[in-house]
Amino acid sequence: MNSDDTMAEVQRKPWLKPSITPLRSGFLNKSGAARHMIWRDNIDGVPVKKLLEEFKSPLFVISEQTLRKNSDSIREAFRRRYPDVLFGWSYKTNYLGAVCNVLHQEGDLAEVVSVFEYEKARRLGVPGDCILFNGPNKSREILERAVNEGAHIHIDHLDELYLLEDIARSMERVVDVAIRLNFDTGYTEPWSRFGFSVESGQALDAAWRIASSDNLNLVGLHAHIGTFVMEPLAYKAEVKIMCEFMEEVEKKTGCIIKYIDVGGGFASMNSLQGIYLPPEQVIPSIDQYAEAICDTLLQFTHDRESRDCSRPTLILETGRAVVDDAEVLISSVVANKHLPDGRRAVILDAGVNDLFTAFWYNHDVSPSRQLWGRPEETVLYGPLCMNIDVMRHSVMLPPLNVGDTLIFSPVGAYNNTQWLQFIEYRPNIVLIDEEGEVSLIRAAEDLDVVTQQERLPQHLEKPYPKGVPRNFLESTK
Amino acid sequence: MELPEKTDSSDNETFPPLISLQRLAISENGFVFDPVSGHNFTVNETGLVILRMLQKDNQLAPLLDNLMCEYDAPRRELERDVVEFAGLLRDYVGE
Ligand SMILES: Cc1ncc(COP(=O)(O)O)c(C=O)c1O
């Protein structure tokens, strides 16, 4: 016997969880036993293992490089096609300070819809006149501040119009304003609860009202036709309707429209539940959106110059298409289970409390190491005590061990804003900068953070003022 | 409090009866057919090793001893995975 043989005898094989897969008709193809499972062991060159050692699991990781690259390529797609374009960063999509400032550094204005978002933008150092102020809930107080600071107010309804006029009058100012429009593009469900309806004539009424005011001046039109809009033609229709309205309102009221803000809504490379084709096949490219918008805008504004009035500035409030694929969520396996119907289930340390968008997306899930073994239909659950806490209803995965990590992507849009403090603490968020340096940009919550706003009335300061309940494990005989 | 003596988990309840296991038709690449229940299923590499061992002896403790010799994993982990595997096996293999 040579020494190699002896070695082979002593060396024990790595353990792989034993698995059983029922053979159902139509199941074999789907399971694709030999399907190559892609894994991802680093984010922008930083090993996943190292990230988790330092910042714990679960962990959100943002790539500054991807964020800047996305912002740049979207900006370029529009600048190539229309001479005067600006972007407003939609705070609600992701209002982490670090994310907002990356995008402000790239040249974005701030698009805000509440007192909180307004104050956040101002605290980050955004000047008032770089703020686009949307939203249906603007109090007198915040409107006064917005007027004083020169923010661009987009009026949502008549009550806001009258309130703003009153504020402007009492300040003896003439305030430039925009109105939000709603209309049917024929492609998307009209978001008719926001703004003034073009079809019903409300929008023209509002414009007339502004024109007749000594303190308001209509300079802009705003609309937002929906979110995750997968049809570029919807934007063609939007721009056409807005341009026709611009012509009409200028002719009838004598105002001059300086900007058209078409809102956001471009889809990101994510899989909506219920759509079975991969996103690469159904999501339009940014160029397709840009072409639909800019070509239509050029077409409907070409004769403005001959009338000695300039083309309006085009403003976009693109949210998810900028930030979604710049962030991932790393989550670890807590336990394996088999459901009574035989399906494999995995419990993770992150659930819908962290990944709110799991309610409507089938996020991509990649392991952080090469997984061996036959992929099986698997349900991924979060840690909450709720049936609805499902991260993926069905995903083909080889067996996983406790402690293995899965990477969910893209998760940059609407998670770090809509997530819930429910049952669990929310985890750390880190940013990897363009040099590969990792910074904590939002610390994980702890008991102090979560209970900071609570107050206990004096009579409720103690849980058991009359003594603790009896030990129920001791017999009572 | 006096704890009852822990029963050895290698009692006959963990796995299907030996005669049921022995009648399974198992192919080299892990296809398994139970002629009595009519069930078809596939097992992975490790599942195949375990099934083959079980056809000789369906007791948990000796099975784990054997697996310990072959695989590099703590006994606790082997036991956990084997017990789960056994639970599934009971569903697929008839009495
Ligand atoms: C007024 C407004 N602008 C911009 C956005 C951003 O939309 P998206 O993330 O779909 O681009 C929204 C989202 O709902 C919005 O309501």
mmCIF file of N, CA, C and O in Angstrom, chain A residues 54-133:
data_model
loop_
_atom_site.group_PDB
_atom_site.id
_atom_site.type_symbol
_atom_site.label_atom_id
_atom_site.label_comp_id
_atom_site.label_asym_id
_atom_site.label_seq_id
_atom_site.Cartn_x
_atom_site.Cartn_y
_atom_site.Cartn_z
ATOM 1 N N GLU A 54 -18.060 41.455 10.546
ATOM 2 C CA GLU A 54 -18.008 42.775 11.160
ATOM 3 C C GLU A 54 -19.389 43.338 11.482
ATOM 4 O O GLU A 54 -19.581 43.980 12.500
ATOM 5 N N PHE A 55 -20.360 43.111 10.589
ATOM 6 C CA PHE A 55 -21.631 43.830 10.737
ATOM 7 C C PHE A 55 -22.831 42.932 11.044
ATOM 8 O O PHE A 55 -23.937 43.410 11.120
ATOM 9 N N LYS A 56 -22.609 41.629 11.174
ATOM 10 C CA LYS A 56 -23.658 40.687 11.578
ATOM 11 C C LYS A 56 -24.709 40.479 10.473
ATOM 12 O O LYS A 56 -24.874 41.291 9.586
ATOM 13 N N SER A 57 -25.415 39.388 10.629
ATOM 14 C CA SER A 57 -26.496 39.044 9.710
ATOM 15 C C SER A 57 -27.818 39.284 10.434
ATOM 16 O O SER A 57 -27.872 39.081 11.650
ATOM 17 N N PRO A 58 -28.874 39.705 9.739
ATOM 18 C CA PRO A 58 -28.910 40.112 8.331
ATOM 19 C C PRO A 58 -28.226 41.459 8.121
ATOM 20 O O PRO A 58 -27.997 42.202 9.085
ATOM 21 N N LEU A 59 -27.933 41.757 6.874
ATOM 22 C CA LEU A 59 -27.205 42.992 6.571
ATOM 23 C C LEU A 59 -27.608 43.506 5.188
ATOM 24 O O LEU A 59 -27.622 42.745 4.223
ATOM 25 N N PHE A 60 -27.945 44.789 5.144
ATOM 26 C CA PHE A 60 -28.164 45.441 3.852
ATOM 27 C C PHE A 60 -26.834 46.038 3.381
ATOM 28 O O PHE A 60 -26.120 46.659 4.183
ATOM 29 N N VAL A 61 -26.520 45.852 2.112
ATOM 30 C CA VAL A 61 -25.260 46.380 1.570
ATOM 31 C C VAL A 61 -25.554 47.197 0.315
ATOM 32 O O VAL A 61 -26.201 46.704 -0.615
ATOM 33 N N ILE A 62 -25.086 48.437 0.312
ATOM 34 C CA ILE A 62 -25.311 49.327 -0.831
ATOM 35 C C ILE A 62 -23.993 49.544 -1.565
ATOM 36 O O ILE A 62 -22.967 49.765 -0.936
ATOM 37 N N SER A 63 -24.051 49.469 -2.883
ATOM 38 C CA SER A 63 -22.878 49.717 -3.710
ATOM 39 C C SER A 63 -22.928 51.147 -4.249
ATOM 40 O O SER A 63 -23.769 51.478 -5.072
ATOM 41 N N GLU A 64 -22.001 51.973 -3.756
ATOM 42 C CA GLU A 64 -21.960 53.367 -4.230
ATOM 43 C C GLU A 64 -21.621 53.415 -5.718
ATOM 44 O O GLU A 64 -22.160 54.234 -6.467
ATOM 45 N N GLN A 65 -20.758 52.480 -6.114
ATOM 46 C CA GLN A 65 -20.358 52.429 -7.520
ATOM 47 C C GLN A 65 -21.566 52.195 -8.435
ATOM 48 O O GLN A 65 -21.761 52.893 -9.432
ATOM 49 N N THR A 66 -22.394 51.210 -8.068
ATOM 50 C CA THR A 66 -23.569 50.912 -8.894
ATOM 51 C C THR A 66 -24.551 52.079 -8.882
ATOM 52 O O THR A 66 -25.120 52.449 -9.909
ATOM 53 N N LEU A 67 -24.717 52.688 -7.708
ATOM 54 C CA LEU A 67 -25.653 53.802 -7.591
ATOM 55 C C LEU A 67 -25.234 54.952 -8.506
ATOM 56 O O LEU A 67 -26.042 55.497 -9.267
ATOM 57 N N ARG A 68 -23.949 55.297 -8.467
ATOM 58 C CA ARG A 68 -23.470 56.405 -9.311
ATOM 59 C C ARG A 68 -23.548 56.027 -10.788
ATOM 60 O O ARG A 68 -23.895 56.851 -11.632
ATOM 61 N N LYS A 69 -23.222 54.785 -11.064
ATOM 62 C CA LYS A 69 -23.242 54.330 -12.467
ATOM 63 C C LYS A 69 -24.675 54.402 -13.017
ATOM 64 O O LYS A 69 -24.906 54.895 -14.118
ATOM 65 N N ASN A 70 -25.635 53.917 -12.234
ATOM 66 C CA ASN A 70 -27.044 53.968 -12.668
ATOM 67 C C ASN A 70 -27.482 55.402 -12.899
ATOM 68 O O ASN A 70 -28.107 55.725 -13.917
ATOM 69 N N SER A 71 -27.169 56.256 -11.929
ATOM 70 C CA SER A 71 -27.590 57.641 -12.011
ATOM 71 C C SER A 71 -26.994 58.275 -13.266
ATOM 72 O O SER A 71 -27.680 58.974 -14.024
ATOM 73 N N ASP A 72 -25.728 57.988 -13.493
ATOM 74 C CA ASP A 72 -25.026 58.560 -14.637
ATOM 75 C C ASP A 72 -25.614 58.065 -15.962
ATOM 76 O O ASP A 72 -25.838 58.855 -16.882
ATOM 77 N N SER A 73 -25.895 56.766 -16.041
ATOM 78 C CA SER A 73 -26.348 56.273 -17.349
ATOM 79 C C SER A 73 -27.785 56.725 -17.644
ATOM 80 O O SER A 73 -28.133 56.996 -18.798
ATOM 81 N N ILE A 74 -28.603 56.862 -16.595
ATOM 82 C CA ILE A 74 -29.962 57.362 -16.830
ATOM 83 C C ILE A 74 -29.900 58.830 -17.267
ATOM 84 O O ILE A 74 -30.536 59.249 -18.231
ATOM 85 N N ARG A 75 -29.076 59.606 -16.564
ATOM 86 C CA ARG A 75 -28.906 61.022 -16.910
ATOM 87 C C ARG A 75 -28.445 61.159 -18.366
ATOM 88 O O ARG A 75 -28.989 61.947 -19.137
ATOM 89 N N GLU A 76 -27.445 60.371 -18.726
ATOM 90 C CA GLU A 76 -26.905 60.447 -20.090
ATOM 91 C C GLU A 76 -27.946 60.075 -21.143
ATOM 92 O O GLU A 76 -28.035 60.699 -22.197
ATOM 93 N N ALA A 77 -28.750 59.046 -20.837
ATOM 94 C CA ALA A 77 -29.768 58.598 -21.809
ATOM 95 C C ALA A 77 -30.724 59.742 -22.141
ATOM 96 O O ALA A 77 -31.194 59.862 -23.272
ATOM 97 N N PHE A 78 -31.003 60.603 -21.151
ATOM 98 C CA PHE A 78 -31.923 61.725 -21.391
ATOM 99 C C PHE A 78 -31.191 62.938 -21.973
ATOM 100 O O PHE A 78 -31.697 63.600 -22.872
ATOM 101 N N ARG A 79 -29.993 63.216 -21.466
ATOM 102 C CA ARG A 79 -29.251 64.389 -21.950
ATOM 103 C C ARG A 79 -28.926 64.273 -23.433
ATOM 104 O O ARG A 79 -28.862 65.272 -24.136
ATOM 105 N N ARG A 80 -28.674 63.035 -23.869
ATOM 106 C CA ARG A 80 -28.372 62.835 -25.295
ATOM 107 C C ARG A 80 -29.565 63.203 -26.168
ATOM 108 O O ARG A 80 -29.421 63.501 -27.329
ATOM 109 N N ARG A 81 -30.769 63.147 -25.594
ATOM 110 C CA ARG A 81 -31.972 63.281 -26.411
ATOM 111 C C ARG A 81 -32.744 64.586 -26.203
ATOM 112 O O ARG A 81 -33.626 64.907 -26.992
ATOM 113 N N TYR A 82 -32.460 65.281 -25.110
ATOM 114 C CA TYR A 82 -33.188 66.520 -24.850
ATOM 115 C C TYR A 82 -32.222 67.480 -24.164
ATOM 116 O O TYR A 82 -31.490 67.079 -23.260
ATOM 117 N N PRO A 83 -32.228 68.745 -24.588
ATOM 118 C CA PRO A 83 -31.160 69.642 -24.131
ATOM 119 C C PRO A 83 -31.226 70.032 -22.656
ATOM 120 O O PRO A 83 -30.207 70.361 -22.063
ATOM 121 N N ASP A 84 -32.400 69.987 -22.059
ATOM 122 C CA ASP A 84 -32.522 70.587 -20.731
ATOM 123 C C ASP A 84 -33.247 69.624 -19.786
ATOM 124 O O ASP A 84 -34.475 69.597 -19.739
ATOM 125 N N VAL A 85 -32.467 68.826 -19.075
ATOM 126 C CA VAL A 85 -33.059 67.783 -18.228
ATOM 127 C C VAL A 85 -32.539 67.895 -16.796
ATOM 128 O O VAL A 85 -31.349 68.127 -16.577
ATOM 129 N N LEU A 86 -33.430 67.723 -15.837
ATOM 130 C CA LEU A 86 -33.033 67.672 -14.430
ATOM 131 C C LEU A 86 -33.688 66.453 -13.773
ATOM 132 O O LEU A 86 -34.770 66.032 -14.186
ATOM 133 N N PHE A 87 -33.040 65.951 -12.731
ATOM 134 C CA PHE A 87 -33.602 64.826 -11.984
ATOM 135 C C PHE A 87 -33.878 65.246 -10.553
ATOM 136 O O PHE A 87 -33.114 66.006 -9.964
ATOM 137 N N GLY A 88 -34.990 64.760 -10.023
ATOM 138 C CA GLY A 88 -35.294 64.994 -8.613
ATOM 139 C C GLY A 88 -35.240 63.634 -7.935
ATOM 140 O O GLY A 88 -35.950 62.720 -8.369
ATOM 141 N N TRP A 89 -34.405 63.507 -6.896
ATOM 142 C CA TRP A 89 -34.319 62.201 -6.237
ATOM 143 C C TRP A 89 -35.570 61.976 -5.386
ATOM 144 O O TRP A 89 -35.871 62.752 -4.472
ATOM 145 N N SER A 90 -36.288 60.910 -5.707
ATOM 146 C CA SER A 90 -37.521 60.565 -5.007
ATOM 147 C C SER A 90 -37.163 59.998 -3.632
ATOM 148 O O SER A 90 -36.772 58.840 -3.507
ATOM 149 N N TYR A 91 -37.280 60.843 -2.602
ATOM 150 C CA TYR A 91 -36.826 60.439 -1.265
ATOM 151 C C TYR A 91 -37.508 59.161 -0.778
ATOM 152 O O TYR A 91 -36.899 58.311 -0.171
ATOM 153 N N LYS A 92 -38.814 59.040 -1.059
ATOM 154 C CA LYS A 92 -39.545 57.892 -0.522
ATOM 155 C C LYS A 92 -38.972 56.563 -1.013
ATOM 156 O O LYS A 92 -39.150 55.530 -0.393
ATOM 157 N N THR A 93 -38.292 56.582 -2.144
ATOM 158 C CA THR A 93 -37.758 55.335 -2.697
ATOM 159 C C THR A 93 -36.616 54.810 -1.831
ATOM 160 O O THR A 93 -36.493 53.597 -1.614
ATOM 161 N N ASN A 94 -35.778 55.724 -1.350
ATOM 162 C CA ASN A 94 -34.725 55.353 -0.407
ATOM 163 C C ASN A 94 -34.165 56.650 0.168
ATOM 164 O O ASN A 94 -33.462 57.365 -0.525
ATOM 165 N N TYR A 95 -34.541 56.946 1.414
ATOM 166 C CA TYR A 95 -34.085 58.230 1.958
ATOM 167 C C TYR A 95 -32.983 58.095 2.994
ATOM 168 O O TYR A 95 -32.809 58.955 3.864
ATOM 169 N N LEU A 96 -32.178 57.057 2.867
ATOM 170 C CA LEU A 96 -30.977 57.011 3.700
ATOM 171 C C LEU A 96 -30.124 58.223 3.322
ATOM 172 O O LEU A 96 -29.927 58.500 2.129
ATOM 173 N N GLY A 97 -29.599 58.920 4.328
ATOM 174 C CA GLY A 97 -28.824 60.135 4.061
ATOM 175 C C GLY A 97 -27.693 59.897 3.065
ATOM 176 O O GLY A 97 -27.469 60.703 2.158
ATOM 177 N N ALA A 98 -26.991 58.772 3.221
ATOM 178 C CA ALA A 98 -25.851 58.503 2.344
ATOM 179 C C ALA A 98 -26.313 58.335 0.895
ATOM 180 O O ALA A 98 -25.661 58.803 -0.041
ATOM 181 N N VAL A 99 -27.448 57.659 0.707
ATOM 182 C CA VAL A 99 -27.974 57.449 -0.648
ATOM 183 C C VAL A 99 -28.375 58.793 -1.256
ATOM 184 O O VAL A 99 -28.022 59.123 -2.393
ATOM 185 N N CYS A 100 -29.108 59.604 -0.473
ATOM 186 C CA CYS A 100 -29.552 60.914 -0.985
ATOM 187 C C CYS A 100 -28.346 61.758 -1.380
ATOM 188 O O CYS A 100 -28.334 62.371 -2.452
ATOM 189 N N ASN A 101 -27.307 61.762 -0.529
ATOM 190 C CA ASN A 101 -26.179 62.635 -0.848
ATOM 191 C C ASN A 101 -25.346 62.139 -2.020
ATOM 192 O O ASN A 101 -24.775 62.944 -2.748
ATOM 193 N N VAL A 102 -25.292 60.824 -2.227
ATOM 194 C CA VAL A 102 -24.644 60.331 -3.454
ATOM 195 C C VAL A 102 -25.378 60.938 -4.647
ATOM 196 O O VAL A 102 -24.769 61.495 -5.565
ATOM 197 N N LEU A 103 -26.708 60.880 -4.609
ATOM 198 C CA LEU A 103 -27.484 61.341 -5.767
ATOM 199 C C LEU A 103 -27.479 62.866 -5.880
ATOM 200 O O LEU A 103 -27.473 63.404 -6.986
ATOM 201 N N HIS A 104 -27.440 63.569 -4.739
ATOM 202 C CA HIS A 104 -27.311 65.030 -4.821
ATOM 203 C C HIS A 104 -25.950 65.398 -5.422
ATOM 204 O O HIS A 104 -25.849 66.302 -6.244
ATOM 205 N N GLN A 105 -24.924 64.650 -5.014
ATOM 206 C CA GLN A 105 -23.599 64.916 -5.593
ATOM 207 C C GLN A 105 -23.595 64.685 -7.102
ATOM 208 O O GLN A 105 -22.839 65.302 -7.839
ATOM 209 N N GLU A 106 -24.454 63.781 -7.550
ATOM 210 C CA GLU A 106 -24.569 63.534 -8.996
ATOM 211 C C GLU A 106 -25.409 64.618 -9.678
ATOM 212 O O GLU A 106 -25.581 64.592 -10.889
ATOM 213 N N GLY A 107 -26.010 65.492 -8.902
ATOM 214 C CA GLY A 107 -26.748 66.603 -9.498
ATOM 215 C C GLY A 107 -28.255 66.566 -9.306
ATOM 216 O O GLY A 107 -28.973 67.416 -9.838
ATOM 217 N N ASP A 108 -28.749 65.591 -8.558
ATOM 218 C CA ASP A 108 -30.202 65.488 -8.380
ATOM 219 C C ASP A 108 -30.742 66.558 -7.426
ATOM 220 O O ASP A 108 -30.123 66.860 -6.407
ATOM 221 N N LEU A 109 -31.932 67.067 -7.744
ATOM 222 C CA LEU A 109 -32.703 67.841 -6.782
ATOM 223 C C LEU A 109 -33.299 66.848 -5.786
ATOM 224 O O LEU A 109 -33.134 65.634 -5.934
ATOM 225 N N ALA A 110 -34.023 67.365 -4.766
ATOM 226 C CA ALA A 110 -34.706 66.461 -3.833
ATOM 227 C C ALA A 110 -36.197 66.499 -4.132
ATOM 228 O O ALA A 110 -36.790 67.573 -4.198
ATOM 229 N N GLU A 111 -36.803 65.338 -4.331
ATOM 230 C CA GLU A 111 -38.260 65.265 -4.527
ATOM 231 C C GLU A 111 -38.845 64.729 -3.231
ATOM 232 O O GLU A 111 -38.582 63.587 -2.845
ATOM 233 N N VAL A 112 -39.605 65.564 -2.516
ATOM 234 C CA VAL A 112 -40.107 65.167 -1.208
ATOM 235 C C VAL A 112 -41.636 65.256 -1.175
ATOM 236 O O VAL A 112 -42.235 65.995 -1.961
ATOM 237 N N VAL A 113 -42.257 64.511 -0.273
ATOM 238 C CA VAL A 113 -43.724 64.473 -0.221
ATOM 239 C C VAL A 113 -44.285 64.612 1.194
ATOM 240 O O VAL A 113 -45.456 64.343 1.409
ATOM 241 N N SER A 114 -43.445 65.002 2.148
ATOM 242 C CA SER A 114 -43.963 65.135 3.516
ATOM 243 C C SER A 114 -43.069 66.080 4.298
ATOM 244 O O SER A 114 -41.971 66.426 3.850
ATOM 245 N N VAL A 115 -43.535 66.459 5.496
ATOM 246 C CA VAL A 115 -42.732 67.302 6.376
ATOM 247 C C VAL A 115 -41.413 66.603 6.677
ATOM 248 O O VAL A 115 -40.331 67.179 6.600
ATOM 249 N N PHE A 116 -41.530 65.312 7.019
ATOM 250 C CA PHE A 116 -40.324 64.557 7.359
ATOM 251 C C PHE A 116 -39.310 64.588 6.215
ATOM 252 O O PHE A 116 -38.129 64.880 6.413
ATOM 253 N N GLU A 117 -39.771 64.281 5.009
ATOM 254 C CA GLU A 117 -38.823 64.248 3.881
ATOM 255 C C GLU A 117 -38.256 65.638 3.600
ATOM 256 O O GLU A 117 -37.080 65.792 3.274
ATOM 257 N N TYR A 118 -39.121 66.659 3.743
ATOM 258 C CA TYR A 118 -38.659 68.040 3.526
ATOM 259 C C TYR A 118 -37.550 68.374 4.522
ATOM 260 O O TYR A 118 -36.481 68.863 4.166
ATOM 261 N N GLU A 119 -37.842 68.062 5.798
ATOM 262 C CA GLU A 119 -36.862 68.388 6.838
ATOM 263 C C GLU A 119 -35.576 67.588 6.660
ATOM 264 O O GLU A 119 -34.483 68.063 6.919
ATOM 265 N N LYS A 120 -35.734 66.362 6.206
ATOM 266 C CA LYS A 120 -34.544 65.530 6.014
ATOM 267 C C LYS A 120 -33.653 66.114 4.921
ATOM 268 O O LYS A 120 -32.430 66.204 5.073
ATOM 269 N N ALA A 121 -34.278 66.537 3.826
ATOM 270 C CA ALA A 121 -33.503 67.131 2.732
ATOM 271 C C ALA A 121 -32.779 68.381 3.217
ATOM 272 O O ALA A 121 -31.591 68.582 2.961
ATOM 273 N N ARG A 122 -33.498 69.218 3.972
ATOM 274 C CA ARG A 122 -32.885 70.454 4.457
ATOM 275 C C ARG A 122 -31.735 70.155 5.412
ATOM 276 O O ARG A 122 -30.686 70.770 5.341
ATOM 277 N N ARG A 123 -31.955 69.153 6.286
ATOM 278 C CA ARG A 123 -30.890 68.826 7.234
ATOM 279 C C ARG A 123 -29.648 68.276 6.522
ATOM 280 O O ARG A 123 -28.516 68.477 6.959
ATOM 281 N N LEU A 124 -29.866 67.571 5.413
ATOM 282 C CA LEU A 124 -28.720 67.054 4.655
ATOM 283 C C LEU A 124 -27.956 68.188 3.971
ATOM 284 O O LEU A 124 -26.868 67.973 3.454
ATOM 285 N N GLY A 125 -28.579 69.367 3.934
ATOM 286 C CA GLY A 125 -27.883 70.503 3.340
ATOM 287 C C GLY A 125 -28.416 70.898 1.964
ATOM 288 O O GLY A 125 -27.798 71.695 1.258
ATOM 289 N N VAL A 126 -29.570 70.329 1.594
ATOM 290 C CA VAL A 126 -30.162 70.678 0.301
ATOM 291 C C VAL A 126 -30.841 72.060 0.431
ATOM 292 O O VAL A 126 -31.696 72.235 1.302
ATOM 293 N N PRO A 127 -30.459 73.038 -0.408
ATOM 294 C CA PRO A 127 -31.117 74.352 -0.322
ATOM 295 C C PRO A 127 -32.591 74.241 -0.698
ATOM 296 O O PRO A 127 -32.972 73.363 -1.488
ATOM 297 N N GLY A 128 -33.407 75.116 -0.125
ATOM 298 C CA GLY A 128 -34.843 75.069 -0.393
ATOM 299 C C GLY A 128 -35.167 75.087 -1.881
ATOM 300 O O GLY A 128 -36.064 74.364 -2.343
ATOM 301 N N ASP A 129 -34.426 75.889 -2.656
ATOM 302 C CA ASP A 129 -34.795 75.987 -4.071
ATOM 303 C C ASP A 129 -34.324 74.797 -4.887
ATOM 304 O O ASP A 129 -34.463 74.774 -6.110
ATOM 305 N N CYS A 130 -33.735 73.784 -4.222
ATOM 306 C CA CYS A 130 -33.420 72.525 -4.910
ATOM 307 C C CYS A 130 -34.427 71.442 -4.513
ATOM 308 O O CYS A 130 -34.184 70.250 -4.705
ATOM 309 N N ILE A 131 -35.552 71.869 -3.909
ATOM 310 C CA ILE A 131 -36.548 70.883 -3.473
ATOM 311 C C ILE A 131 -37.801 70.964 -4.335
ATOM 312 O O ILE A 131 -38.325 72.058 -4.583
ATOM 313 N N LEU A 132 -38.261 69.799 -4.805
ATOM 314 C CA LEU A 132 -39.560 69.682 -5.473
ATOM 315 C C LEU A 132 -40.504 69.133 -4.415
ATOM 316 O O LEU A 132 -40.270 68.052 -3.876
ATOM 317 N N PHE A 133 -41.554 69.887 -4.113
ATOM 318 C CA PHE A 133 -42.403 69.505 -2.984
ATOM 319 C C PHE A 133 -43.741 68.968 -3.503
ATOM 320 O O PHE A 133 -44.637 69.726 -3.848
#
